[in-house]
mmCIF file of C-alpha atoms and ligand atoms in Angstrom:
data_model
loop_
_atom_site.group_PDB
_atom_site.id
_atom_site.type_symbol
_atom_site.label_atom_id
_atom_site.label_comp_id
_atom_site.label_asym_id
_atom_site.label_seq_id
_atom_site.Cartn_x
_atom_site.Cartn_y
_atom_site.Cartn_z
ATOM 1 C CA MET A 1 247.819 41.208 106.101
ATOM 2 C CA THR A 2 249.069 42.941 109.229
ATOM 3 C CA GLY A 3 252.403 43.829 110.812
ATOM 4 C CA VAL A 4 253.496 42.124 114.020
ATOM 5 C CA ILE A 5 256.315 43.341 116.244
ATOM 6 C CA CYS A 6 258.771 40.461 116.436
ATOM 7 C CA GLY A 7 261.793 42.206 117.953
ATOM 8 C CA THR A 8 262.544 45.240 120.100
ATOM 9 C CA GLY A 9 265.645 47.101 121.222
ATOM 10 C CA ALA A 10 266.775 50.150 123.139
ATOM 11 C CA CYS A 11 269.926 52.154 123.746
ATOM 12 C CA VAL A 12 270.367 54.960 126.265
ATOM 13 C CA PRO A 13 273.517 56.966 127.025
ATOM 14 C CA GLU A 14 275.686 55.888 129.953
ATOM 15 C CA ARG A 15 275.727 59.276 131.668
ATOM 16 C CA ILE A 16 272.975 59.661 134.292
ATOM 17 C CA LEU A 17 271.940 63.173 135.311
ATOM 18 C CA ASP A 18 269.779 63.102 138.435
ATOM 19 C CA ASN A 19 267.487 65.821 139.775
ATOM 20 C CA ASN A 20 269.952 66.928 142.452
ATOM 21 C CA GLU A 21 272.556 67.636 139.793
ATOM 22 C CA VAL A 22 270.000 69.643 137.776
ATOM 23 C CA ALA A 23 269.265 71.653 140.939
ATOM 24 C CA GLU A 24 272.930 72.718 140.944
ATOM 25 C CA PHE A 25 272.476 74.817 137.796
ATOM 26 C CA VAL A 26 268.792 75.896 137.849
ATOM 27 C CA ASP A 27 266.588 77.015 140.738
ATOM 28 C CA THR A 28 264.665 73.787 141.375
ATOM 29 C CA SER A 29 264.707 70.756 143.676
ATOM 30 C CA ASP A 30 264.503 66.987 143.456
ATOM 31 C CA GLN A 31 261.205 67.133 145.356
ATOM 32 C CA TRP A 32 259.624 69.700 142.999
ATOM 33 C CA ILE A 33 260.598 67.739 139.878
ATOM 34 C CA ARG A 34 259.377 64.405 141.306
ATOM 35 C CA GLU A 35 256.064 65.839 142.496
ATOM 36 C CA ARG A 36 255.242 67.738 139.284
ATOM 37 C CA THR A 37 256.606 65.280 136.711
ATOM 38 C CA GLY A 38 257.619 61.942 138.283
ATOM 39 C CA VAL A 39 261.089 62.264 136.711
ATOM 40 C CA GLU A 40 264.014 61.257 138.969
ATOM 41 C CA GLN A 41 266.841 61.121 136.462
ATOM 42 C CA ARG A 42 267.568 61.252 132.763
ATOM 43 C CA ARG A 43 270.347 60.050 130.414
ATOM 44 C CA ILE A 44 272.558 62.583 128.656
ATOM 45 C CA ALA A 45 274.533 61.752 125.509
ATOM 46 C CA ARG A 46 278.277 62.379 125.481
ATOM 47 C CA GLU A 47 279.845 60.144 122.811
ATOM 48 C CA GLU A 48 276.455 58.743 121.788
ATOM 49 C CA THR A 49 274.750 60.200 118.725
ATOM 50 C CA THR A 50 271.227 59.955 117.319
ATOM 51 C CA VAL A 51 272.603 57.524 114.721
ATOM 52 C CA SER A 52 274.663 55.383 117.107
ATOM 53 C CA MET A 53 271.766 54.946 119.546
ATOM 54 C CA ALA A 54 269.244 54.210 116.772
ATOM 55 C CA ALA A 55 271.618 51.690 115.174
ATOM 56 C CA GLU A 56 272.244 49.861 118.462
ATOM 57 C CA ALA A 57 268.507 49.708 119.287
ATOM 58 C CA GLY A 58 267.824 48.537 115.724
ATOM 59 C CA ARG A 59 270.518 45.852 115.904
ATOM 60 C CA GLN A 60 268.885 44.388 119.027
ATOM 61 C CA ALA A 61 265.431 44.377 117.399
ATOM 62 C CA VAL A 62 266.720 42.665 114.254
ATOM 63 C CA GLU A 63 268.590 40.084 116.331
ATOM 64 C CA GLU A 64 265.518 39.241 118.418
ATOM 65 C CA ALA A 65 263.396 38.956 115.268
ATOM 66 C CA GLY A 66 265.885 36.382 114.001
ATOM 67 C CA ILE A 67 266.152 37.876 110.533
ATOM 68 C CA SER A 68 269.193 38.980 108.606
ATOM 69 C CA PRO A 69 269.736 42.729 107.920
ATOM 70 C CA GLU A 70 269.367 41.987 104.187
ATOM 71 C CA ASP A 71 265.764 40.941 104.835
ATOM 72 C CA ILE A 72 264.781 44.471 105.927
ATOM 73 C CA ASP A 73 262.694 46.233 103.266
ATOM 74 C CA MET A 74 262.404 49.625 104.958
ATOM 75 C CA ILE A 75 263.893 51.632 107.835
ATOM 76 C CA ILE A 76 261.960 54.560 109.264
ATOM 77 C CA THR A 77 263.629 56.673 111.931
ATOM 78 C CA ALA A 78 261.474 59.046 113.926
ATOM 79 C CA THR A 79 263.609 61.914 115.198
ATOM 80 C CA ALA A 80 263.431 65.637 115.817
ATOM 81 C CA THR A 81 267.149 65.794 116.622
ATOM 82 C CA PRO A 82 269.097 64.242 113.724
ATOM 83 C CA ASP A 83 272.892 64.522 113.874
ATOM 84 C CA GLN A 84 272.760 66.189 110.466
ATOM 85 C CA ILE A 85 270.083 67.365 108.033
ATOM 86 C CA PHE A 86 271.096 64.773 105.433
ATOM 87 C CA PRO A 87 271.897 62.006 104.761
ATOM 88 C CA CYS A 88 268.934 61.076 106.946
ATOM 89 C CA THR A 89 269.383 59.111 110.162
ATOM 90 C CA ALA A 90 267.654 56.039 108.702
ATOM 91 C CA CYS A 91 270.244 55.826 105.876
ATOM 92 C CA GLU A 92 273.039 55.993 108.447
ATOM 93 C CA VAL A 93 271.335 53.219 110.421
ATOM 94 C CA GLN A 94 271.078 51.189 107.207
ATOM 95 C CA LYS A 95 274.839 51.589 106.689
ATOM 96 C CA GLU A 96 275.608 50.551 110.286
ATOM 97 C CA LEU A 97 273.408 47.453 110.097
ATOM 98 C CA GLY A 98 274.221 46.414 106.527
ATOM 99 C CA ALA A 99 270.522 46.494 105.614
ATOM 100 C CA VAL A 100 271.455 46.855 101.941
ATOM 101 C CA ARG A 101 267.960 46.316 100.474
ATOM 102 C CA ALA A 102 266.109 48.768 102.725
ATOM 103 C CA VAL A 103 264.456 52.018 101.628
ATOM 104 C CA CYS A 104 265.214 54.554 104.346
ATOM 105 C CA PHE A 105 263.736 57.831 105.487
ATOM 106 C CA ASP A 106 263.250 59.934 108.604
ATOM 107 C CA MET A 107 260.031 61.203 110.063
ATOM 108 C CA ASN A 108 259.726 64.256 112.282
ATOM 109 C CA ALA A 109 256.525 64.457 114.270
ATOM 110 C CA ALA A 110 258.320 65.258 117.558
ATOM 111 C CA CYS A 111 256.961 63.112 120.407
ATOM 112 C CA SER A 112 254.319 61.509 118.142
ATOM 113 C CA GLY A 113 257.092 60.379 115.766
ATOM 114 C CA PHE A 114 257.354 56.733 116.766
ATOM 115 C CA LEU A 115 253.590 56.236 116.742
ATOM 116 C CA PHE A 116 253.296 57.776 113.281
ATOM 117 C CA ALA A 117 256.261 55.675 112.062
ATOM 118 C CA TYR A 118 254.469 52.585 113.399
ATOM 119 C CA GLN A 119 251.270 53.551 111.557
ATOM 120 C CA THR A 120 253.217 54.247 108.348
ATOM 121 C CA ALA A 121 254.939 50.866 108.594
ATOM 122 C CA GLN A 122 251.557 49.162 108.998
ATOM 123 C CA ALA A 123 250.263 50.925 105.878
ATOM 124 C CA TYR A 124 253.261 49.743 103.814
ATOM 125 C CA ILE A 125 252.703 46.207 105.082
ATOM 126 C CA ALA A 126 248.924 46.248 104.533
ATOM 127 C CA SER A 127 249.477 47.365 100.912
ATOM 128 C CA GLY A 128 251.839 44.448 100.325
ATOM 129 C CA ILE A 129 254.781 46.739 99.474
ATOM 130 C CA CYS A 130 256.967 45.640 102.425
ATOM 131 C CA ARG A 131 257.342 42.553 104.612
ATOM 132 C CA ASN A 132 259.997 43.579 107.160
ATOM 133 C CA ILE A 133 260.213 47.137 108.459
ATOM 134 C CA LEU A 134 262.546 48.460 111.138
ATOM 135 C CA ILE A 135 261.254 51.526 112.957
ATOM 136 C CA THR A 136 263.390 53.444 115.401
ATOM 137 C CA GLY A 137 262.825 56.517 117.551
ATOM 138 C CA SER A 138 266.061 58.256 118.493
ATOM 139 C CA GLU A 139 266.693 61.600 120.171
ATOM 140 C CA ARG A 140 269.560 63.678 121.473
ATOM 141 C CA LEU A 141 267.318 66.280 123.078
ATOM 142 C CA SER A 142 270.033 67.451 125.476
ATOM 143 C CA GLY A 143 271.421 69.389 122.492
ATOM 144 C CA ILE A 144 268.270 71.507 122.096
ATOM 145 C CA VAL A 145 267.310 71.906 125.745
ATOM 146 C CA ASP A 146 267.873 75.333 127.272
ATOM 147 C CA TRP A 147 269.786 74.300 130.393
ATOM 148 C CA LYS A 148 269.013 77.673 131.953
ATOM 149 C CA ASP A 149 265.216 77.234 131.683
ATOM 150 C CA ARG A 150 263.921 75.310 134.700
ATOM 151 C CA GLY A 151 260.474 75.032 133.086
ATOM 152 C CA THR A 152 261.781 72.708 130.346
ATOM 153 C CA CYS A 153 265.277 71.372 131.142
ATOM 154 C CA ILE A 154 263.984 69.177 133.968
ATOM 155 C CA LEU A 155 261.769 67.195 131.601
ATOM 156 C CA PHE A 156 263.866 65.801 128.773
ATOM 157 C CA GLY A 157 266.462 63.071 128.204
ATOM 158 C CA ASP A 158 268.310 61.236 125.419
ATOM 159 C CA GLY A 159 267.876 57.706 124.075
ATOM 160 C CA ALA A 160 266.593 55.423 121.338
ATOM 161 C CA GLY A 161 264.252 52.483 120.904
ATOM 162 C CA ALA A 162 263.353 50.214 118.002
ATOM 163 C CA ALA A 163 260.876 47.623 116.786
ATOM 164 C CA LEU A 164 261.060 45.191 113.890
ATOM 165 C CA ILE A 165 257.644 44.740 112.271
ATOM 166 C CA ARG A 166 256.996 41.725 110.089
ATOM 167 C CA ALA A 167 254.073 40.964 107.756
ATOM 168 C CA LYS A 168 251.767 38.184 108.854
ATOM 169 C CA GLU A 169 248.273 36.981 107.962
ATOM 170 C CA GLY A 170 245.914 38.546 110.448
ATOM 171 C CA LYS A 171 243.622 41.389 111.416
ATOM 172 C CA GLN A 172 244.768 44.888 110.475
ATOM 173 C CA TYR A 173 243.683 47.285 113.235
ATOM 174 C CA LEU A 174 242.701 50.775 112.146
ATOM 175 C CA PRO A 175 244.891 53.620 113.454
ATOM 176 C CA PHE A 176 243.861 57.002 114.823
ATOM 177 C CA ALA A 177 246.021 60.104 114.261
ATOM 178 C CA CYS A 178 245.457 63.846 114.356
ATOM 179 C CA SER A 179 247.356 67.121 113.977
ATOM 180 C CA ASP A 180 246.493 70.720 114.797
ATOM 181 C CA GLY A 181 249.032 73.201 113.462
ATOM 182 C CA THR A 182 247.219 76.113 115.073
ATOM 183 C CA GLY A 183 248.373 74.764 118.477
ATOM 184 C CA GLY A 184 252.013 74.746 117.330
ATOM 185 C CA PRO A 185 253.254 77.771 119.307
ATOM 186 C CA ALA A 186 252.722 75.886 122.599
ATOM 187 C CA LEU A 187 255.827 73.764 121.968
ATOM 188 C CA THR A 188 258.521 74.871 119.541
ATOM 189 C CA CYS A 189 262.171 74.606 118.570
ATOM 190 C CA PRO A 190 262.671 76.970 115.608
ATOM 191 C CA GLY A 191 266.110 75.848 114.428
ATOM 192 C CA TYR A 192 268.649 73.114 114.975
ATOM 193 C CA ALA A 193 272.012 72.574 113.341
ATOM 194 C CA GLY A 194 272.741 69.145 114.791
ATOM 195 C CA LYS A 195 276.112 67.691 115.621
ATOM 196 C CA GLN A 196 279.237 69.334 114.242
ATOM 197 C CA ASP A 197 282.713 67.960 114.971
ATOM 198 C CA GLY A 198 281.579 66.319 118.173
ATOM 199 C CA ASP A 199 279.710 69.368 119.497
ATOM 200 C CA GLN A 200 276.073 70.228 119.218
ATOM 201 C CA LYS A 201 275.873 73.558 117.469
ATOM 202 C CA VAL A 202 272.554 74.784 118.739
ATOM 203 C CA ILE A 203 270.839 77.675 117.052
ATOM 204 C CA SER A 204 267.726 77.671 119.206
ATOM 205 C CA HIS A 205 266.107 75.849 122.091
ATOM 206 C CA ILE A 206 262.892 74.126 123.093
ATOM 207 C CA SER A 207 260.320 76.656 124.191
ATOM 208 C CA MET A 208 257.091 75.531 125.831
ATOM 209 C CA ASP A 209 253.926 76.705 127.490
ATOM 210 C CA GLY A 210 253.927 73.895 130.053
ATOM 211 C CA ARG A 211 250.393 74.387 131.303
ATOM 212 C CA GLU A 212 248.899 74.509 127.817
ATOM 213 C CA VAL A 213 250.775 71.378 126.717
ATOM 214 C CA PHE A 214 249.724 69.630 129.912
ATOM 215 C CA GLN A 215 246.043 70.420 129.300
ATOM 216 C CA PHE A 216 246.309 69.413 125.642
ATOM 217 C CA ALA A 217 247.784 66.027 126.603
ATOM 218 C CA VAL A 218 245.297 65.302 129.368
ATOM 219 C CA ARG A 219 242.393 65.992 126.993
ATOM 220 C CA ARG A 220 243.720 64.485 123.763
ATOM 221 C CA VAL A 221 245.311 61.224 124.971
ATOM 222 C CA PRO A 222 242.111 59.696 126.427
ATOM 223 C CA GLU A 223 240.233 61.004 123.377
ATOM 224 C CA ALA A 224 242.699 59.245 121.036
ATOM 225 C CA VAL A 225 242.413 56.015 123.015
ATOM 226 C CA ARG A 226 238.602 56.130 122.887
ATOM 227 C CA GLU A 227 238.668 56.885 119.147
ATOM 228 C CA VAL A 228 240.962 53.982 118.317
ATOM 229 C CA LEU A 229 238.886 51.628 120.484
ATOM 230 C CA LYS A 230 235.707 52.732 118.720
ATOM 231 C CA LYS A 231 237.267 52.315 115.275
ATOM 232 C CA ASN A 232 238.203 48.737 116.116
ATOM 233 C CA ASP A 233 235.049 47.813 118.015
ATOM 234 C CA LEU A 234 236.958 47.312 121.275
ATOM 235 C CA LYS A 235 236.439 48.384 124.896
ATOM 236 C CA THR A 236 239.006 49.623 127.427
ATOM 237 C CA GLU A 237 238.576 46.285 129.275
ATOM 238 C CA ASP A 238 239.867 44.445 126.165
ATOM 239 C CA ILE A 239 243.260 46.158 126.461
ATOM 240 C CA ASP A 240 246.038 44.629 128.587
ATOM 241 C CA TRP A 241 248.577 47.458 128.391
ATOM 242 C CA PHE A 242 248.354 51.173 127.577
ATOM 243 C CA VAL A 243 251.816 52.224 126.422
ATOM 244 C CA LEU A 244 251.701 56.016 126.479
ATOM 245 C CA HIS A 245 254.354 58.512 125.498
ATOM 246 C CA GLN A 246 256.370 59.107 128.662
ATOM 247 C CA ALA A 247 256.177 62.871 129.239
ATOM 248 C CA ASN A 248 254.873 63.300 132.758
ATOM 249 C CA GLN A 249 253.577 60.882 135.412
ATOM 250 C CA ARG A 250 250.613 63.165 136.100
ATOM 251 C CA ILE A 251 249.586 63.062 132.422
ATOM 252 C CA VAL A 252 249.643 59.245 132.446
ATOM 253 C CA GLU A 253 247.698 59.134 135.732
ATOM 254 C CA ALA A 254 245.118 61.609 134.447
ATOM 255 C CA ALA A 255 244.653 59.546 131.267
ATOM 256 C CA ALA A 256 244.118 56.369 133.301
ATOM 257 C CA LYS A 257 241.576 58.152 135.475
ATOM 258 C CA ARG A 258 239.650 59.607 132.529
ATOM 259 C CA LEU A 259 239.584 56.169 130.904
ATOM 260 C CA LYS A 260 238.386 54.661 134.206
ATOM 261 C CA THR A 261 241.149 52.054 133.987
ATOM 262 C CA GLU A 262 243.518 50.851 136.705
ATOM 263 C CA ILE A 263 246.895 52.597 136.669
ATOM 264 C CA GLU A 264 248.690 49.207 136.760
ATOM 265 C CA LYS A 265 247.822 48.844 133.061
ATOM 266 C CA PHE A 266 249.777 52.048 132.313
ATOM 267 C CA PRO A 267 253.454 51.104 132.671
ATOM 268 C CA MET A 268 255.917 53.961 133.218
ATOM 269 C CA ASN A 269 259.674 54.358 133.058
ATOM 270 C CA LEU A 270 259.881 58.161 132.780
ATOM 271 C CA GLN A 271 261.301 58.172 136.309
ATOM 272 C CA LYS A 272 264.576 56.845 134.840
ATOM 273 C CA TYR A 273 264.714 58.550 131.458
ATOM 274 C CA GLY A 274 262.554 61.676 131.490
ATOM 275 C CA ASN A 275 260.794 62.545 128.238
ATOM 276 C CA THR A 276 262.832 61.064 125.377
ATOM 277 C CA SER A 277 260.314 62.215 122.733
ATOM 278 C CA SER A 278 260.045 59.758 119.840
ATOM 279 C CA ALA A 279 262.177 57.220 121.763
ATOM 280 C CA SER A 280 259.948 56.944 124.829
ATOM 281 C CA ILE A 281 257.375 54.438 123.525
ATOM 282 C CA PRO A 282 259.904 51.987 122.027
ATOM 283 C CA ILE A 283 262.209 52.186 125.073
ATOM 284 C CA LEU A 284 259.236 51.294 127.289
ATOM 285 C CA LEU A 285 258.052 48.579 124.884
ATOM 286 C CA ASN A 286 261.520 47.046 124.932
ATOM 287 C CA GLU A 287 261.600 47.079 128.731
ATOM 288 C CA LEU A 288 258.197 45.390 128.951
ATOM 289 C CA ASN A 289 259.179 42.852 126.312
ATOM 290 C CA ARG A 290 262.583 41.971 127.753
ATOM 291 C CA SER A 291 261.225 41.675 131.309
ATOM 292 C CA GLY A 292 258.627 39.136 130.110
ATOM 293 C CA LYS A 293 255.608 41.254 131.046
ATOM 294 C CA LEU A 294 254.094 41.127 127.557
ATOM 295 C CA LYS A 295 252.443 37.837 126.658
ATOM 296 C CA LYS A 296 251.703 36.638 123.133
ATOM 297 C CA GLY A 297 248.168 37.609 122.084
ATOM 298 C CA GLN A 298 247.801 40.433 124.620
ATOM 299 C CA LYS A 299 246.322 43.656 123.264
ATOM 300 C CA LEU A 300 248.254 46.901 123.599
ATOM 301 C CA ILE A 301 247.443 50.492 122.828
ATOM 302 C CA LEU A 302 250.304 52.789 121.863
ATOM 303 C CA ALA A 303 249.445 56.474 122.318
ATOM 304 C CA GLY A 304 251.625 59.432 121.381
ATOM 305 C CA PHE A 305 251.283 63.207 121.594
ATOM 306 C CA GLY A 306 253.496 66.215 121.230
ATOM 307 C CA ALA A 307 254.647 69.235 119.271
ATOM 308 C CA GLY A 308 252.718 70.090 116.136
ATOM 309 C CA LEU A 309 250.449 69.731 117.945
ATOM 310 C CA SER A 310 249.910 66.075 117.090
ATOM 311 C CA TRP A 311 248.479 63.006 118.765
ATOM 312 C CA GLY A 312 247.208 59.511 118.021
ATOM 313 C CA ALA A 313 246.867 55.904 119.066
ATOM 314 C CA SER A 314 247.160 52.395 117.642
ATOM 315 C CA VAL A 315 245.985 48.987 118.806
ATOM 316 C CA LEU A 316 248.222 45.973 118.383
ATOM 317 C CA GLU A 317 248.367 42.343 119.350
ATOM 318 C CA TRP A 318 251.635 41.279 120.925
ATOM 319 C CA GLY A 319 253.337 38.691 118.754
ATOM 320 C CA ILE A 320 256.522 37.538 120.516
HETATM 321 N N1 COA B 1 261.392 74.043 139.833
HETATM 322 C C1 COA B 1 260.751 74.836 140.699
HETATM 323 N N2 COA B 1 259.762 75.675 140.364
HETATM 324 C C2 COA B 1 259.397 75.684 139.071
HETATM 325 C C3 COA B 1 260.010 74.877 138.095
HETATM 326 C C4 COA B 1 261.063 74.044 138.515
HETATM 327 N N3 COA B 1 261.714 73.231 137.675
HETATM 328 N N4 COA B 1 259.435 75.116 136.917
HETATM 329 C C5 COA B 1 258.476 76.022 137.107
HETATM 330 N N5 COA B 1 258.452 76.380 138.425
HETATM 331 C C6 COA B 1 257.586 77.331 139.084
HETATM 332 C C7 COA B 1 257.003 78.363 138.146
HETATM 333 O O1 COA B 1 257.892 79.448 137.980
HETATM 334 C C8 COA B 1 255.744 78.762 138.882
HETATM 335 O O2 COA B 1 256.056 79.680 139.894
HETATM 336 P P1 COA B 1 255.080 80.911 140.206
HETATM 337 O O3 COA B 1 253.800 80.277 140.659
HETATM 338 O O4 COA B 1 255.832 81.625 141.268
HETATM 339 O O5 COA B 1 254.960 81.656 138.914
HETATM 340 C C9 COA B 1 255.290 77.467 139.566
HETATM 341 O O6 COA B 1 256.459 76.621 139.615
HETATM 342 C C10 COA B 1 254.202 76.754 138.837
HETATM 343 O O7 COA B 1 254.541 76.704 137.478
HETATM 344 P P2 COA B 1 253.685 75.923 136.424
HETATM 345 O O8 COA B 1 254.284 76.067 135.057
HETATM 346 O O9 COA B 1 252.237 76.292 136.582
HETATM 347 O O10 COA B 1 253.881 74.439 136.962
HETATM 348 P P3 COA B 1 253.148 73.147 136.526
HETATM 349 O O11 COA B 1 252.529 72.493 137.672
HETATM 350 O O12 COA B 1 252.304 73.362 135.296
HETATM 351 O O13 COA B 1 254.377 72.227 136.088
HETATM 352 C C11 COA B 1 255.426 71.447 134.094
HETATM 353 C C12 COA B 1 255.209 72.623 135.037
HETATM 354 C C13 COA B 1 256.328 71.876 132.963
HETATM 355 C C14 COA B 1 256.071 70.323 134.869
HETATM 356 C C15 COA B 1 254.049 70.962 133.557
HETATM 357 O O14 COA B 1 253.313 72.071 133.092
HETATM 358 C C16 COA B 1 254.147 69.951 132.466
HETATM 359 O O15 COA B 1 254.663 68.879 132.663
HETATM 360 N N6 COA B 1 253.601 70.263 131.277
HETATM 361 C C17 COA B 1 253.628 69.357 130.176
HETATM 362 C C18 COA B 1 254.970 69.417 129.512
HETATM 363 C C19 COA B 1 255.212 68.286 128.556
HETATM 364 O O16 COA B 1 254.872 67.170 128.822
HETATM 365 N N7 COA B 1 255.848 68.597 127.416
HETATM 366 C C20 COA B 1 256.196 67.660 126.429
HETATM 367 C C21 COA B 1 255.014 67.127 125.732
HETATM 368 S S1 COA B 1 255.471 65.976 124.525
#
C-alpha cells in the first residue's frame, strides 16, 4: 500500500511586496536581492491567517481529489507560525472544511515541515490506519520577520499549499530524513505569540547566520537526494522533477550542479513568493500540477531543509 497525491491546492495573500518597496525601509536594493537570492517579490498577509490560507489550499486539494470532506481520515498541518498555540491549525482547518471524521494535528519542523508531514502521512497509509490524508503547509512568516534586519527580511513570504494523499495498491518508496539539534543556533525564533485581535503580537524574531545556513543547505540537500535514491535503488536520471524547498535560487542551482543534473528539472517559483517555509514545496507542486507540467507516472523528489537543523527527501510517483 502506498499514498498517491490526487489533489493539490495553494493560497497566497493578495498583497505583493516587491524588492523596491523593501529597499524603502532597509538598506538594500532590488539588484542585490535578485543576485544573492533570486527573490523578486513576496506575498504579505493582511486579512489572511495561517488557518484561512491552509483551509483554502486544503479545499482546492480535496475538490481536485473528488472526495467529500467526510472521507478525510487525517489532517496534518505543517506550520511554524500558527495563529494560536491551540487549538491546533489542523483542527481549525477541519472545522472550516467540515472534515468531521479526521484526526488533526500540527507539525513544526520549520522549512522541513511539509516534507516530514508527507512522510508521516505515508507511514499512516502504509500501516493501513488511514486511507485519505490532507497535508497542508501554511505560514504567516511576515509576523516573525524582523523588518529592520536586511539579512533576513528580504528572504521570507507568506502562503499555504496542500496535497490530498490517498491509499492505493503500489510500491511504497522509502523516505530519508535527518535532524541535527546541535546546528540549531544557525536559524532560530525563540518565541512567538501568534495572532491576537487581528494583530501579530510578536515576542521575538527570526535570527539567522545566513552563510552557515547557506553552506548547510548546499551540502545537505544533494546528500539527502543521493540517500533517498540509494534507498530506493534509483539514479538521478530516473527522476523527472526535483521539487526543492524554495529558499534561495543559488541553493537550488548549487544542488543541481552537485547532482550533475540539468537545472530545467529543478522548477522554481521563489522569485514570486520568497521563502514560504513549510508552504514552499506544496505551492510549487500545485503550480506544476495546475499548469499541466506533471504527467502521470513521472517520478518526483521532494527535498526539504531548514531550522532544527533538519533535512530530508522523498521519492514519489505522480498520480493525477
Ligand atoms: N542588501 C544589501 N547588502 C546586504 C544585505 C541586503 N539585503 N544583506 C546582507 N548584506 C551585506 C552584508 O552586510 C555584507 O556586507 P559586508 O561584506 O560589508 O559585511 C555583505 O552583504 C555580504 O553578506 P553575506 O551575509 O556574506 O551575504 P551572502 O552572499 O551570504 O547572502 C544571504 C546573504 C542571507 C542571502 C545568504 O547567506 C542566504 O541566502 N543564506 C541562506 C538563508 C536561507 O536560505 N535561510 C532559510 C533556510 S530554510
